[in-house]
Short mmCIF file of C-alpha atoms and ligand atoms in Angstrom, two decimals:
data_model
loop_
_atom_site.label_atom_id
_atom_site.label_comp_id
_atom_site.label_asym_id
_atom_site.label_seq_id
_atom_site.Cartn_x
_atom_site.Cartn_y
_atom_site.Cartn_z
CA MET A 1 -271.95 -134.85 9.76
CA SER A 2 -271.39 -137.10 6.82
CA TYR A 3 -274.49 -139.68 5.21
CA ASN A 4 -273.04 -141.08 3.47
CA LEU A 5 -274.87 -139.28 0.07
CA LEU A 6 -271.96 -139.59 -2.80
CA LYS A 7 -270.65 -142.95 -1.30
CA GLY A 8 -269.42 -144.73 -5.15
CA LYS A 9 -270.08 -141.36 -6.64
CA ARG A 10 -267.04 -140.63 -9.40
CA GLY A 11 -267.21 -136.84 -9.91
CA ILE A 12 -264.68 -133.64 -11.36
CA ILE A 13 -265.04 -130.30 -9.17
CA PHE A 14 -264.32 -127.14 -10.90
CA GLY A 15 -263.07 -123.92 -8.88
CA ALA A 16 -261.48 -124.30 -5.94
CA LEU A 17 -259.18 -121.69 -5.51
CA ASP A 18 -258.59 -120.63 -1.69
CA SER A 19 -260.33 -122.37 1.34
CA ASN A 20 -263.34 -119.38 0.81
CA SER A 21 -264.08 -120.93 -2.48
CA ILE A 22 -267.36 -121.84 -2.95
CA ALA A 23 -265.70 -125.38 -4.77
CA TRP A 24 -262.85 -125.33 -2.31
CA LYS A 25 -266.42 -125.67 0.40
CA THR A 26 -267.98 -128.32 -1.92
CA ALA A 27 -264.78 -130.60 -2.56
CA GLU A 28 -264.56 -130.41 1.57
CA ARG A 29 -267.95 -132.51 1.98
CA VAL A 30 -267.92 -134.41 -1.63
CA HIS A 31 -265.04 -136.17 0.62
CA GLU A 32 -267.01 -136.54 3.61
CA GLU A 33 -270.00 -137.77 1.73
CA GLY A 34 -267.47 -140.36 -0.16
CA GLY A 35 -268.21 -139.39 -3.70
CA GLN A 36 -264.44 -139.75 -5.46
CA PHE A 37 -263.45 -136.71 -7.13
CA VAL A 38 -260.78 -135.25 -9.52
CA LEU A 39 -259.80 -131.39 -8.91
CA THR A 40 -259.32 -129.09 -11.87
CA ASN A 41 -258.81 -124.95 -12.99
CA ALA A 42 -256.85 -123.09 -14.87
CA PRO A 43 -252.74 -122.95 -14.81
CA VAL A 44 -252.06 -119.99 -13.76
CA ALA A 45 -254.67 -120.22 -10.56
CA MET A 46 -252.41 -123.30 -10.28
CA ARG A 47 -250.07 -121.05 -9.15
CA MET A 48 -251.96 -118.50 -7.07
CA GLY A 49 -254.30 -121.09 -5.51
CA GLN A 50 -254.22 -123.32 -2.60
CA ILE A 51 -255.04 -125.93 -4.25
CA ASP A 52 -252.23 -129.10 -3.66
CA GLU A 53 -253.61 -128.67 0.05
CA LEU A 54 -256.71 -129.12 -0.55
CA ALA A 55 -256.20 -132.28 -3.17
CA LYS A 56 -253.95 -133.78 -0.17
CA LYS A 57 -257.71 -133.85 2.64
CA THR A 58 -259.45 -134.92 -0.24
CA GLY A 59 -256.95 -137.51 -1.29
CA SER A 60 -257.29 -136.20 -5.12
CA GLN A 61 -256.23 -136.13 -8.23
CA ILE A 62 -255.04 -131.65 -9.96
CA ILE A 63 -255.23 -131.53 -13.45
CA PRO A 64 -254.41 -128.59 -14.87
CA ALA A 65 -257.34 -127.53 -17.62
CA ASP A 66 -258.27 -124.40 -18.89
CA ALA A 67 -262.17 -124.21 -19.39
CA THR A 68 -262.15 -121.87 -22.16
CA SER A 69 -260.06 -124.43 -24.46
CA VAL A 70 -261.78 -127.93 -25.45
CA GLU A 71 -258.30 -129.50 -25.77
CA ASP A 72 -257.47 -128.88 -22.44
CA LEU A 73 -260.99 -129.84 -21.55
CA GLN A 74 -261.18 -133.55 -23.37
CA ASN A 75 -257.97 -134.52 -21.83
CA LEU A 76 -259.13 -133.65 -18.70
CA ILE A 77 -262.31 -135.69 -19.45
CA ASP A 78 -260.00 -138.95 -21.09
CA LYS A 79 -257.59 -138.33 -17.99
CA SER A 80 -260.06 -138.30 -14.35
CA THR A 81 -262.00 -141.33 -16.40
CA GLU A 82 -258.53 -143.05 -15.71
CA ILE A 83 -257.84 -141.96 -12.71
CA LEU A 84 -261.22 -143.21 -11.02
CA GLY A 85 -261.26 -145.53 -13.19
CA GLY A 86 -264.86 -145.24 -14.64
CA LYS A 87 -267.00 -143.09 -16.14
CA LEU A 88 -268.89 -139.78 -14.28
CA ASP A 89 -271.12 -138.95 -10.82
CA PHE A 90 -271.43 -136.02 -11.32
CA VAL A 91 -269.77 -131.76 -12.05
CA LEU A 92 -269.73 -128.84 -10.32
CA HIS A 93 -268.65 -125.76 -12.63
CA SER A 94 -268.11 -123.08 -9.99
CA ILE A 95 -266.29 -120.40 -12.73
CA GLY A 96 -266.80 -116.62 -13.44
CA MET A 97 -265.16 -113.80 -14.44
CA SER A 98 -264.65 -110.35 -15.41
CA ILE A 99 -262.31 -108.77 -17.07
CA ASN A 100 -264.54 -105.34 -16.83
CA VAL A 101 -265.09 -106.30 -13.15
CA ARG A 102 -261.95 -106.63 -12.52
CA LYS A 103 -260.22 -103.79 -14.66
CA GLY A 104 -263.48 -101.44 -13.00
CA LYS A 105 -265.02 -100.73 -16.52
CA HIS A 106 -268.52 -99.48 -16.66
CA TYR A 107 -271.00 -101.68 -18.10
CA THR A 108 -272.18 -98.22 -20.18
CA ASP A 109 -267.66 -98.38 -20.91
CA GLN A 110 -267.36 -101.92 -21.63
CA ASN A 111 -263.90 -103.08 -23.02
CA TYR A 112 -265.34 -105.63 -25.62
CA GLU A 113 -262.19 -108.26 -25.85
CA TRP A 114 -262.80 -108.12 -22.60
CA THR A 115 -266.60 -109.36 -22.50
CA GLN A 116 -265.67 -111.73 -24.67
CA LYS A 117 -263.18 -113.60 -22.82
CA GLY A 118 -265.47 -112.64 -19.57
CA THR A 119 -268.85 -114.47 -22.21
CA ASP A 120 -266.14 -117.31 -23.18
CA VAL A 121 -265.00 -117.80 -19.34
CA SER A 122 -268.05 -117.17 -17.17
CA ALA A 123 -270.66 -119.06 -19.63
CA MET A 124 -269.60 -120.92 -23.04
CA SER A 125 -266.76 -122.55 -20.78
CA PHE A 126 -270.82 -124.49 -18.95
CA HIS A 127 -271.32 -125.25 -22.76
CA LYS A 128 -267.84 -126.46 -23.39
CA LEU A 129 -267.85 -128.73 -21.07
CA MET A 130 -271.30 -129.79 -21.38
CA GLN A 131 -270.22 -130.87 -25.03
CA THR A 132 -267.10 -133.00 -24.91
CA LEU A 133 -268.53 -134.38 -22.24
CA TYR A 134 -271.41 -135.59 -23.88
CA LYS A 135 -269.66 -136.18 -27.32
CA SER A 136 -267.14 -138.40 -25.08
CA ASP A 137 -269.99 -139.83 -23.27
CA ALA A 138 -268.98 -139.18 -20.07
CA MET A 139 -271.21 -139.41 -17.27
CA ASN A 140 -272.84 -142.83 -16.07
CA GLU A 141 -277.04 -142.91 -16.31
CA TRP A 142 -278.51 -140.13 -13.45
CA GLY A 143 -275.32 -138.79 -12.99
CA SER A 144 -276.03 -134.43 -12.16
CA ILE A 145 -273.98 -131.98 -13.55
CA VAL A 146 -274.53 -128.18 -11.40
CA ALA A 147 -272.96 -124.70 -12.45
CA LEU A 148 -273.40 -121.80 -9.86
CA THR A 149 -274.35 -118.45 -10.74
CA TYR A 150 -276.06 -115.03 -9.35
CA MET A 151 -279.37 -113.58 -9.50
CA ALA A 152 -278.01 -110.18 -11.82
CA ALA A 153 -279.71 -112.78 -14.28
CA GLN A 154 -283.14 -111.83 -13.85
CA ARG A 155 -282.52 -108.72 -12.19
CA VAL A 156 -280.60 -105.58 -11.95
CA PHE A 157 -277.64 -105.84 -10.05
CA PRO A 158 -275.08 -102.50 -11.46
CA ASP A 159 -272.22 -102.83 -10.08
CA TYR A 160 -272.01 -107.03 -11.27
CA ASN A 161 -271.44 -105.18 -14.92
CA ASP A 162 -271.22 -107.29 -17.61
CA MET A 163 -271.17 -111.00 -15.69
CA ALA A 164 -274.83 -110.26 -15.54
CA ASP A 165 -275.21 -111.07 -19.11
CA ASN A 166 -272.76 -113.58 -18.33
CA LYS A 167 -274.50 -115.28 -15.86
CA ALA A 168 -278.45 -115.20 -17.85
CA TYR A 169 -276.59 -116.96 -20.68
CA LEU A 170 -274.77 -119.87 -18.49
CA GLU A 171 -278.86 -120.45 -17.20
CA SER A 172 -279.79 -120.58 -20.34
CA ILE A 173 -277.07 -123.34 -21.63
CA ALA A 174 -277.68 -125.09 -18.81
CA ARG A 175 -281.49 -125.17 -19.47
CA SER A 176 -280.75 -125.85 -23.53
CA PHE A 177 -278.00 -129.13 -22.79
CA GLY A 178 -279.80 -129.97 -19.76
CA TYR A 179 -283.07 -131.33 -22.67
CA PHE A 180 -280.62 -133.21 -24.66
CA PHE A 181 -278.86 -134.31 -21.76
CA GLY A 182 -281.58 -135.27 -20.38
CA ARG A 183 -283.04 -136.91 -23.42
CA ASP A 184 -280.03 -138.73 -24.65
CA LYS A 185 -278.00 -139.53 -21.15
CA LYS A 186 -280.36 -139.59 -18.04
CA VAL A 187 -278.49 -136.74 -16.65
CA ARG A 188 -279.31 -133.86 -15.09
CA VAL A 189 -278.28 -130.45 -14.99
CA ASN A 190 -279.13 -127.68 -12.89
CA THR A 191 -278.42 -123.91 -12.23
CA ILE A 192 -277.51 -122.81 -8.43
CA SER A 193 -277.92 -119.32 -8.02
CA GLN A 194 -276.38 -118.54 -4.31
CA SER A 195 -276.29 -115.55 -1.75
CA PRO A 196 -273.38 -113.06 -2.13
CA THR A 197 -270.51 -115.52 -0.45
CA PRO A 198 -267.13 -113.56 -0.07
CA THR A 199 -265.00 -115.20 -1.88
CA THR A 200 -261.99 -114.12 -4.37
CA ALA A 201 -264.56 -113.55 -6.65
CA GLY A 202 -267.63 -111.96 -5.19
CA SER A 203 -264.89 -109.36 -3.27
CA GLY A 204 -264.31 -108.02 -7.24
CA VAL A 205 -267.19 -107.18 -7.71
CA LYS A 206 -267.70 -102.98 -6.43
CA GLY A 207 -269.65 -102.31 -3.24
CA PHE A 208 -269.92 -105.75 -1.94
CA ASP A 209 -269.65 -105.24 0.92
CA GLY A 210 -272.72 -103.08 1.26
CA PHE A 211 -273.82 -105.60 -1.14
CA ILE A 212 -273.70 -108.51 1.04
CA ALA A 213 -275.20 -107.31 3.80
CA TYR A 214 -278.13 -105.99 1.57
CA ALA A 215 -278.61 -109.21 1.13
CA ASP A 216 -278.08 -110.71 4.45
CA LYS A 217 -280.85 -108.06 5.51
CA MET A 218 -283.14 -108.53 3.06
CA SER A 219 -283.13 -112.69 3.68
CA PRO A 220 -285.48 -113.84 6.67
CA LEU A 221 -283.42 -116.81 6.66
CA GLY A 222 -279.73 -114.41 6.17
CA ASN A 223 -277.76 -114.81 3.43
CA ALA A 224 -276.46 -118.90 2.56
CA THR A 225 -272.27 -119.41 3.00
CA ALA A 226 -270.24 -121.23 0.54
CA LEU A 227 -270.34 -124.06 3.08
CA ASP A 228 -274.67 -124.05 3.04
CA CYS A 229 -274.20 -124.67 -0.95
CA ALA A 230 -271.99 -126.56 -0.67
CA ASN A 231 -274.13 -128.92 1.78
CA TYR A 232 -277.65 -128.20 -1.51
CA THR A 233 -274.24 -129.63 -4.31
CA VAL A 234 -274.13 -132.33 -2.77
CA SER A 235 -278.04 -133.50 -2.51
CA LEU A 236 -278.06 -131.89 -6.14
CA PHE A 237 -275.74 -134.76 -7.02
CA SER A 238 -276.78 -137.37 -4.36
CA ASP A 239 -280.25 -140.46 -5.72
CA LEU A 240 -282.59 -138.63 -3.98
CA THR A 241 -282.76 -135.30 -6.39
CA LYS A 242 -282.74 -137.66 -9.59
CA ARG A 243 -284.79 -135.73 -12.04
CA VAL A 244 -284.85 -132.06 -10.83
CA THR A 245 -283.37 -130.72 -14.32
CA LEU A 246 -283.20 -127.63 -15.97
CA GLN A 247 -283.84 -125.40 -13.20
CA ASN A 248 -282.43 -122.43 -11.82
CA LEU A 249 -282.09 -122.60 -7.80
CA TYR A 250 -282.54 -120.20 -5.90
CA HIS A 251 -280.24 -121.02 -2.82
CA ASP A 252 -280.27 -117.63 -1.14
CA GLY A 253 -282.11 -117.90 2.32
CA GLY A 254 -285.73 -116.47 0.48
CA PHE A 255 -283.51 -112.83 -0.83
CA SER A 256 -285.13 -113.75 -4.43
CA ASN A 257 -288.73 -113.34 -3.05
CA MET A 258 -288.57 -110.53 -0.86
CA GLY A 259 -290.10 -106.87 -1.56
CA VAL A 260 -288.94 -105.79 1.61
CA SER A 261 -288.00 -106.23 4.54
CA ASP A 262 -288.81 -104.68 8.46
CA ALA A 263 -284.83 -104.33 8.55
CA VAL A 264 -284.60 -102.70 5.36
CA MET A 265 -287.31 -100.55 5.93
CA SER A 266 -285.75 -99.86 9.82
CA THR A 267 -282.68 -98.09 8.38
CA PHE A 268 -285.18 -95.85 6.04
CA MET A 269 -287.74 -95.11 9.07
CA GLY A 270 -284.53 -94.01 11.48
CA GLU A 271 -285.77 -90.37 11.75
CA GLU A 272 -289.50 -90.45 12.09
N1 NAD B 1 -268.94 -115.44 -4.56
C1 NAD B 1 -270.57 -114.92 -4.72
O1 NAD B 1 -270.75 -113.98 -4.31
C2 NAD B 1 -271.28 -115.68 -5.81
C3 NAD B 1 -272.47 -115.00 -5.68
C4 NAD B 1 -273.76 -116.38 -7.02
C5 NAD B 1 -272.71 -117.16 -8.03
N2 NAD B 1 -271.69 -117.32 -7.83
C6 NAD B 1 -269.76 -117.90 -8.60
O2 NAD B 1 -270.17 -119.25 -8.40
C7 NAD B 1 -268.48 -119.51 -9.10
C8 NAD B 1 -267.49 -119.39 -7.66
O3 NAD B 1 -266.96 -118.00 -7.64
P1 NAD B 1 -266.34 -118.07 -5.99
O4 NAD B 1 -267.28 -117.21 -5.11
O5 NAD B 1 -265.87 -119.54 -5.67
O6 NAD B 1 -264.87 -117.56 -6.32
P2 NAD B 1 -263.50 -118.07 -6.95
O7 NAD B 1 -262.70 -117.38 -6.99
O8 NAD B 1 -263.13 -118.46 -5.61
O9 NAD B 1 -264.05 -119.02 -8.33
C9 NAD B 1 -263.93 -118.39 -8.77
C10 NAD B 1 -263.16 -119.37 -10.16
O10 NAD B 1 -262.80 -119.51 -11.50
C11 NAD B 1 -261.44 -119.93 -11.93
N3 NAD B 1 -261.71 -119.71 -13.05
C12 NAD B 1 -261.25 -118.44 -13.86
N4 NAD B 1 -260.89 -118.28 -15.19
C13 NAD B 1 -261.26 -119.76 -15.41
C14 NAD B 1 -260.54 -120.12 -16.59
N5 NAD B 1 -260.24 -119.97 -17.51
N6 NAD B 1 -260.40 -121.84 -16.69
C15 NAD B 1 -260.95 -122.94 -15.47
N7 NAD B 1 -260.51 -122.28 -14.12
C16 NAD B 1 -260.68 -120.93 -14.14
C17 NAD B 1 -260.74 -119.23 -10.95
O11 NAD B 1 -259.58 -119.54 -10.38
C18 NAD B 1 -261.72 -119.33 -9.48
O12 NAD B 1 -261.22 -120.85 -8.72
C19 NAD B 1 -268.68 -118.56 -9.97
O13 NAD B 1 -269.18 -119.15 -11.47
C20 NAD B 1 -269.47 -117.42 -9.23
O14 NAD B 1 -269.72 -116.25 -10.38
C21 NAD B 1 -270.62 -115.67 -6.65
#
């Protein structure tokens, strides 16, 4: 269903790799709500993914950018404002990657070159993106910037590995930069802390199937899907949430406030 919530708004969407990606669903929903945007991803992902199909479907142009390169980000922002015909109202940072996770390197035995690369891609890229937007004065007043995160930033999920640290850093950047963006440009900055979701990045985490089933059983409303996340993001891009900023917003069916659920307890009571 469409409410025209983003009619006349322009933006950039990072991170749509394939139709499972949270960014893919978000692009589809933003399009349905009347928003216009440029799609972007790392040059290597352009070759692996199916972003052309999404661009066609949403009438969008694609500009490749490695989110760790300030030069690429500057080019992306300059070209996007040109293509869209004005400053931006929304930006989605939906980027995450850990080489330690990908290669099964344990948290207690990290390869620090990989750790550093993961931090640059998953967290520092958000600072680089916002600094480039800020210095270029590329956001309209009452614009909205959203990044995606996971609760391993606050609580221990052993197999989330160094991504837990990257997410803690990402969330801190949202608050710190969000202050200056709010004070100087009237732009809001938030992170959405999403349920485990079956995507390329998500499925890379060891034991993901068990992890997602556990979260689902713990949550009174069940896991939030990628489409649910897209809808929540649309609300944060809309004018209905103008004074929500510096927040880490849990979008997880209630998981983050649970201790234990009947469904999880019953798996331990089976033999009694
Ligand atoms: N899937 C989950 O369980 C889950 C849960 C909570 C939060 N998140 C977060 O959601 C976001 C989106 O991930 P997803 O689950 O949709 O997976 P995904 O694999 O579809 O998306 C990750 C994206 O990051 C992009 N990327 C990697 N390196 C990049 C670079 N250098 N420059 C630009 N882009 C780069 C990839 O190409 C890909 O499109 C990530 O921040 C992820 O950590 C995912």
